[in-house]
Amino acid sequence: MRLINPFRKLSVLAAAAALLMPLMPGSAGAAISIDNFTIIAGGWQLERRCDHLDASKHDALGEIAAHAELDAAHRHGAAKVTTVLESAEQFGQEMGANCGDETFEAVTSAYGVAERYALARTAEVNRKTTRKKKRRQRTVTATPEIAAPHRSALARFGSQTEAYYLQRRCRHLPYKQDLAFWKLIRKHHYALIRRFGAGAVGRVSRQAKHDAYSSSVYCGAKTKSMVYAGLHTIRGDASVRY
């Protein structure tokens, strides 16, 4: 399926989104529209191929795109999101074959929309967290420890996530395997959030990223082995239901 609009007009939609975002009420700011999700998804697929952004913004856009996908699925349904993702990948392949000024403008426009969405989403999460804390203060209960199987599943995902970040840093895998690895990490990330909570998964992911980008880790045979091992194990976990 070809989506000439809005993919071919990322800059126009991004500018429109920039004008509309401040007019939205606070609670609606994090409710992503299909147009904004299309911009973010298309921009991320293009950035994966062209690498216009610096490393921190590149990673941020990928993480925001994953959050936007989940939010869009909840709000608009999986069918619409799947259509957008398929078209975004096709868009990335077509436009990413000739990276230049046009693709740079599209990626930077998409990053702007992604950043505004992320800020609105964070504000909404903080409001919900504050309300939950107030409710907990009224009813104080002991927090159970994470059972050993939970720790095992999270530790395993931590190793796989570290391998993924090593891939982002060292580029050991060819593009198709790199894309498959990212999709599997994304799938397991949200599956584990549903089971163990965003806080626990977030801590594991942050530690994995920190370890992968440590100045004491050098790209070479060891990191290549870790990357391939991470991809192999997460492929083996693909059928696991959390």
mmCIF file with all atom_site columns, C-alpha atoms in Angstrom, residues 125-230:
data_model
loop_
_atom_site.group_PDB
_atom_site.id
_atom_site.type_symbol
_atom_site.label_atom_id
_atom_site.label_alt_id
_atom_site.label_comp_id
_atom_site.label_asym_id
_atom_site.label_entity_id
_atom_site.label_seq_id
_atom_site.pdbx_PDB_ins_code
_atom_site.Cartn_x
_atom_site.Cartn_y
_atom_site.Cartn_z
_atom_site.occupancy
_atom_site.B_iso_or_equiv
_atom_site.pdbx_formal_charge
_atom_site.auth_seq_id
_atom_site.auth_comp_id
_atom_site.auth_asym_id
_atom_site.auth_atom_id
_atom_site.pdbx_PDB_model_num
ATOM 1   C CA . VAL A 1 125 ? 2.648  9.745   33.109 1.00 0.00 ? 125 VAL A CA 1
ATOM 2   C CA . ASN A 1 126 ? 3.843  12.073  35.887 1.00 0.00 ? 126 ASN A CA 1
ATOM 3   C CA . ARG A 1 127 ? 0.270  13.154  36.623 1.00 0.00 ? 127 ARG A CA 1
ATOM 4   C CA . LYS A 1 128 ? -0.857 9.534   36.851 1.00 0.00 ? 128 LYS A CA 1
ATOM 5   C CA . THR A 1 129 ? 2.117  8.662   39.064 1.00 0.00 ? 129 THR A CA 1
ATOM 6   C CA . THR A 1 130 ? 1.271  11.514  41.433 1.00 0.00 ? 130 THR A CA 1
ATOM 7   C CA . ARG A 1 131 ? -2.335 10.349  41.709 1.00 0.00 ? 131 ARG A CA 1
ATOM 8   C CA . LYS A 1 132 ? -1.210 6.767   42.401 1.00 0.00 ? 132 LYS A CA 1
ATOM 9   C CA . LYS A 1 133 ? 1.183  7.926   45.128 1.00 0.00 ? 133 LYS A CA 1
ATOM 10  C CA . LYS A 1 134 ? -1.615 9.826   46.820 1.00 0.00 ? 134 LYS A CA 1
ATOM 11  C CA . ARG A 1 135 ? -3.811 6.730   46.755 1.00 0.00 ? 135 ARG A CA 1
ATOM 12  C CA . ARG A 1 136 ? -0.983 4.614   48.190 1.00 0.00 ? 136 ARG A CA 1
ATOM 13  C CA . GLN A 1 137 ? -0.521 7.047   51.034 1.00 0.00 ? 137 GLN A CA 1
ATOM 14  C CA . ARG A 1 138 ? -4.124 6.455   52.022 1.00 0.00 ? 138 ARG A CA 1
ATOM 15  C CA . THR A 1 139 ? -3.745 2.670   51.825 1.00 0.00 ? 139 THR A CA 1
ATOM 16  C CA . VAL A 1 140 ? -0.223 1.595   52.718 1.00 0.00 ? 140 VAL A CA 1
ATOM 17  C CA . THR A 1 141 ? 0.574  -1.990  51.756 1.00 0.00 ? 141 THR A CA 1
ATOM 18  C CA . ALA A 1 142 ? 3.802  -3.950  51.654 1.00 0.00 ? 142 ALA A CA 1
ATOM 19  C CA . THR A 1 143 ? 5.364  -4.319  48.206 1.00 0.00 ? 143 THR A CA 1
ATOM 20  C CA . PRO A 1 144 ? 6.047  -7.997  47.441 1.00 0.00 ? 144 PRO A CA 1
ATOM 21  C CA . GLU A 1 145 ? 9.474  -8.894  46.168 1.00 0.00 ? 145 GLU A CA 1
ATOM 22  C CA . ILE A 1 146 ? 9.825  -9.959  42.562 1.00 0.00 ? 146 ILE A CA 1
ATOM 23  C CA . ALA A 1 147 ? 9.837  -13.729 42.460 1.00 0.00 ? 147 ALA A CA 1
ATOM 24  C CA . ALA A 1 148 ? 12.902 -15.552 41.166 1.00 0.00 ? 148 ALA A CA 1
ATOM 25  C CA . PRO A 1 149 ? 11.306 -16.432 37.769 1.00 0.00 ? 149 PRO A CA 1
ATOM 26  C CA . HIS A 1 150 ? 10.537 -12.728 37.309 1.00 0.00 ? 150 HIS A CA 1
ATOM 27  C CA . ARG A 1 151 ? 14.120 -11.761 38.066 1.00 0.00 ? 151 ARG A CA 1
ATOM 28  C CA . SER A 1 152 ? 15.302 -14.432 35.644 1.00 0.00 ? 152 SER A CA 1
ATOM 29  C CA . ALA A 1 153 ? 13.078 -13.159 32.816 1.00 0.00 ? 153 ALA A CA 1
ATOM 30  C CA . LEU A 1 154 ? 14.146 -9.564  33.401 1.00 0.00 ? 154 LEU A CA 1
ATOM 31  C CA . ALA A 1 155 ? 17.828 -10.480 33.658 1.00 0.00 ? 155 ALA A CA 1
ATOM 32  C CA . ARG A 1 156 ? 17.569 -12.416 30.389 1.00 0.00 ? 156 ARG A CA 1
ATOM 33  C CA . PHE A 1 157 ? 15.940 -9.454  28.681 1.00 0.00 ? 157 PHE A CA 1
ATOM 34  C CA . GLY A 1 158 ? 18.643 -7.208  30.134 1.00 0.00 ? 158 GLY A CA 1
ATOM 35  C CA . SER A 1 159 ? 21.340 -9.286  28.437 1.00 0.00 ? 159 SER A CA 1
ATOM 36  C CA . GLN A 1 160 ? 19.413 -9.219  25.151 1.00 0.00 ? 160 GLN A CA 1
ATOM 37  C CA . THR A 1 161 ? 18.905 -5.453  25.393 1.00 0.00 ? 161 THR A CA 1
ATOM 38  C CA . GLU A 1 162 ? 22.593 -4.918  26.107 1.00 0.00 ? 162 GLU A CA 1
ATOM 39  C CA . ALA A 1 163 ? 23.370 -6.978  22.988 1.00 0.00 ? 163 ALA A CA 1
ATOM 40  C CA . TYR A 1 164 ? 20.967 -4.807  20.977 1.00 0.00 ? 164 TYR A CA 1
ATOM 41  C CA . TYR A 1 165 ? 22.668 -1.609  22.148 1.00 0.00 ? 165 TYR A CA 1
ATOM 42  C CA . LEU A 1 166 ? 26.040 -3.137  21.331 1.00 0.00 ? 166 LEU A CA 1
ATOM 43  C CA . GLN A 1 167 ? 24.673 -3.689  17.827 1.00 0.00 ? 167 GLN A CA 1
ATOM 44  C CA . ARG A 1 168 ? 23.593 -0.049  17.641 1.00 0.00 ? 168 ARG A CA 1
ATOM 45  C CA . ARG A 1 169 ? 27.103 0.949   18.692 1.00 0.00 ? 169 ARG A CA 1
ATOM 46  C CA . CYS A 1 170 ? 29.249 -1.550  16.769 1.00 0.00 ? 170 CYS A CA 1
ATOM 47  C CA . ARG A 1 171 ? 27.081 -2.387  13.723 1.00 0.00 ? 171 ARG A CA 1
ATOM 48  C CA . HIS A 1 172 ? 27.959 -6.085  13.566 1.00 0.00 ? 172 HIS A CA 1
ATOM 49  C CA . LEU A 1 173 ? 24.690 -7.230  11.924 1.00 0.00 ? 173 LEU A CA 1
ATOM 50  C CA . PRO A 1 174 ? 23.490 -6.589  8.375  1.00 0.00 ? 174 PRO A CA 1
ATOM 51  C CA . TYR A 1 175 ? 20.482 -4.291  8.046  1.00 0.00 ? 175 TYR A CA 1
ATOM 52  C CA . LYS A 1 176 ? 17.758 -6.966  7.857  1.00 0.00 ? 176 LYS A CA 1
ATOM 53  C CA . GLN A 1 177 ? 19.008 -8.728  10.987 1.00 0.00 ? 177 GLN A CA 1
ATOM 54  C CA . ASP A 1 178 ? 19.403 -5.386  12.746 1.00 0.00 ? 178 ASP A CA 1
ATOM 55  C CA . LEU A 1 179 ? 15.771 -4.536  11.963 1.00 0.00 ? 179 LEU A CA 1
ATOM 56  C CA . ALA A 1 180 ? 14.583 -7.975  13.111 1.00 0.00 ? 180 ALA A CA 1
ATOM 57  C CA . PHE A 1 181 ? 16.531 -7.579  16.376 1.00 0.00 ? 181 PHE A CA 1
ATOM 58  C CA . TRP A 1 182 ? 14.932 -4.177  17.029 1.00 0.00 ? 182 TRP A CA 1
ATOM 59  C CA . LYS A 1 183 ? 11.430 -5.555  16.395 1.00 0.00 ? 183 LYS A CA 1
ATOM 60  C CA . LEU A 1 184 ? 11.995 -8.444  18.820 1.00 0.00 ? 184 LEU A CA 1
ATOM 61  C CA . ILE A 1 185 ? 13.389 -6.128  21.510 1.00 0.00 ? 185 ILE A CA 1
ATOM 62  C CA . ARG A 1 186 ? 10.356 -3.881  21.071 1.00 0.00 ? 186 ARG A CA 1
ATOM 63  C CA . LYS A 1 187 ? 7.940  -6.818  21.312 1.00 0.00 ? 187 LYS A CA 1
ATOM 64  C CA . HIS A 1 188 ? 9.498  -8.249  24.482 1.00 0.00 ? 188 HIS A CA 1
ATOM 65  C CA . HIS A 1 189 ? 9.905  -4.796  26.048 1.00 0.00 ? 189 HIS A CA 1
ATOM 66  C CA . TYR A 1 190 ? 6.160  -4.159  26.053 1.00 0.00 ? 190 TYR A CA 1
ATOM 67  C CA . ALA A 1 191 ? 5.279  -7.744  26.924 1.00 0.00 ? 191 ALA A CA 1
ATOM 68  C CA . LEU A 1 192 ? 7.463  -7.511  30.025 1.00 0.00 ? 192 LEU A CA 1
ATOM 69  C CA . ILE A 1 193 ? 6.021  -4.107  30.938 1.00 0.00 ? 193 ILE A CA 1
ATOM 70  C CA . ARG A 1 194 ? 2.556  -5.647  30.972 1.00 0.00 ? 194 ARG A CA 1
ATOM 71  C CA . ARG A 1 195 ? 3.805  -8.377  33.285 1.00 0.00 ? 195 ARG A CA 1
ATOM 72  C CA . PHE A 1 196 ? 6.311  -6.659  35.577 1.00 0.00 ? 196 PHE A CA 1
ATOM 73  C CA . GLY A 1 197 ? 5.584  -2.957  35.215 1.00 0.00 ? 197 GLY A CA 1
ATOM 74  C CA . ALA A 1 198 ? 7.305  -0.085  33.410 1.00 0.00 ? 198 ALA A CA 1
ATOM 75  C CA . GLY A 1 199 ? 9.543  0.728   36.368 1.00 0.00 ? 199 GLY A CA 1
ATOM 76  C CA . ALA A 1 200 ? 11.200 -2.696  36.570 1.00 0.00 ? 200 ALA A CA 1
ATOM 77  C CA . VAL A 1 201 ? 11.662 -3.008  32.801 1.00 0.00 ? 201 VAL A CA 1
ATOM 78  C CA . GLY A 1 202 ? 12.885 0.572   32.534 1.00 0.00 ? 202 GLY A CA 1
ATOM 79  C CA . ARG A 1 203 ? 15.597 -0.022  35.136 1.00 0.00 ? 203 ARG A CA 1
ATOM 80  C CA . VAL A 1 204 ? 16.787 -3.140  33.311 1.00 0.00 ? 204 VAL A CA 1
ATOM 81  C CA . SER A 1 205 ? 16.844 -1.327  29.942 1.00 0.00 ? 205 SER A CA 1
ATOM 82  C CA . ARG A 1 206 ? 18.715 1.683   31.308 1.00 0.00 ? 206 ARG A CA 1
ATOM 83  C CA . GLN A 1 207 ? 21.352 -0.522  32.917 1.00 0.00 ? 207 GLN A CA 1
ATOM 84  C CA . ALA A 1 208 ? 21.728 -2.518  29.689 1.00 0.00 ? 208 ALA A CA 1
ATOM 85  C CA . LYS A 1 209 ? 22.240 0.654   27.667 1.00 0.00 ? 209 LYS A CA 1
ATOM 86  C CA . HIS A 1 210 ? 24.741 1.981   30.230 1.00 0.00 ? 210 HIS A CA 1
ATOM 87  C CA . ASP A 1 211 ? 26.728 -1.274  30.102 1.00 0.00 ? 211 ASP A CA 1
ATOM 88  C CA . ALA A 1 212 ? 26.725 -1.386  26.290 1.00 0.00 ? 212 ALA A CA 1
ATOM 89  C CA . TYR A 1 213 ? 27.990 2.183   25.978 1.00 0.00 ? 213 TYR A CA 1
ATOM 90  C CA . SER A 1 214 ? 30.609 1.852   28.715 1.00 0.00 ? 214 SER A CA 1
ATOM 91  C CA . SER A 1 215 ? 33.970 3.322   27.725 1.00 0.00 ? 215 SER A CA 1
ATOM 92  C CA . SER A 1 216 ? 35.622 0.055   28.793 1.00 0.00 ? 216 SER A CA 1
ATOM 93  C CA . VAL A 1 217 ? 33.771 -1.924  26.088 1.00 0.00 ? 217 VAL A CA 1
ATOM 94  C CA . TYR A 1 218 ? 35.466 -2.018  22.686 1.00 0.00 ? 218 TYR A CA 1
ATOM 95  C CA . CYS A 1 219 ? 33.850 -3.218  19.473 1.00 0.00 ? 219 CYS A CA 1
ATOM 96  C CA . GLY A 1 220 ? 35.435 -6.445  18.287 1.00 0.00 ? 220 GLY A CA 1
ATOM 97  C CA . ALA A 1 221 ? 35.119 -10.215 18.337 1.00 0.00 ? 221 ALA A CA 1
ATOM 98  C CA . LYS A 1 222 ? 33.704 -10.256 21.871 1.00 0.00 ? 222 LYS A CA 1
ATOM 99  C CA . THR A 1 223 ? 30.945 -7.728  21.163 1.00 0.00 ? 223 THR A CA 1
ATOM 100 C CA . LYS A 1 224 ? 30.130 -9.473  17.883 1.00 0.00 ? 224 LYS A CA 1
ATOM 101 C CA . SER A 1 225 ? 29.683 -12.743 19.759 1.00 0.00 ? 225 SER A CA 1
ATOM 102 C CA . MET A 1 226 ? 27.446 -11.007 22.339 1.00 0.00 ? 226 MET A CA 1
ATOM 103 C CA . VAL A 1 227 ? 25.306 -9.420  19.616 1.00 0.00 ? 227 VAL A CA 1
ATOM 104 C CA . TYR A 1 228 ? 24.731 -12.705 17.778 1.00 0.00 ? 228 TYR A CA 1
ATOM 105 C CA . ALA A 1 229 ? 24.037 -14.488 21.076 1.00 0.00 ? 229 ALA A CA 1
ATOM 106 C CA . GLY A 1 230 ? 21.479 -11.860 22.057 1.00 0.00 ? 230 GLY A CA 1
#
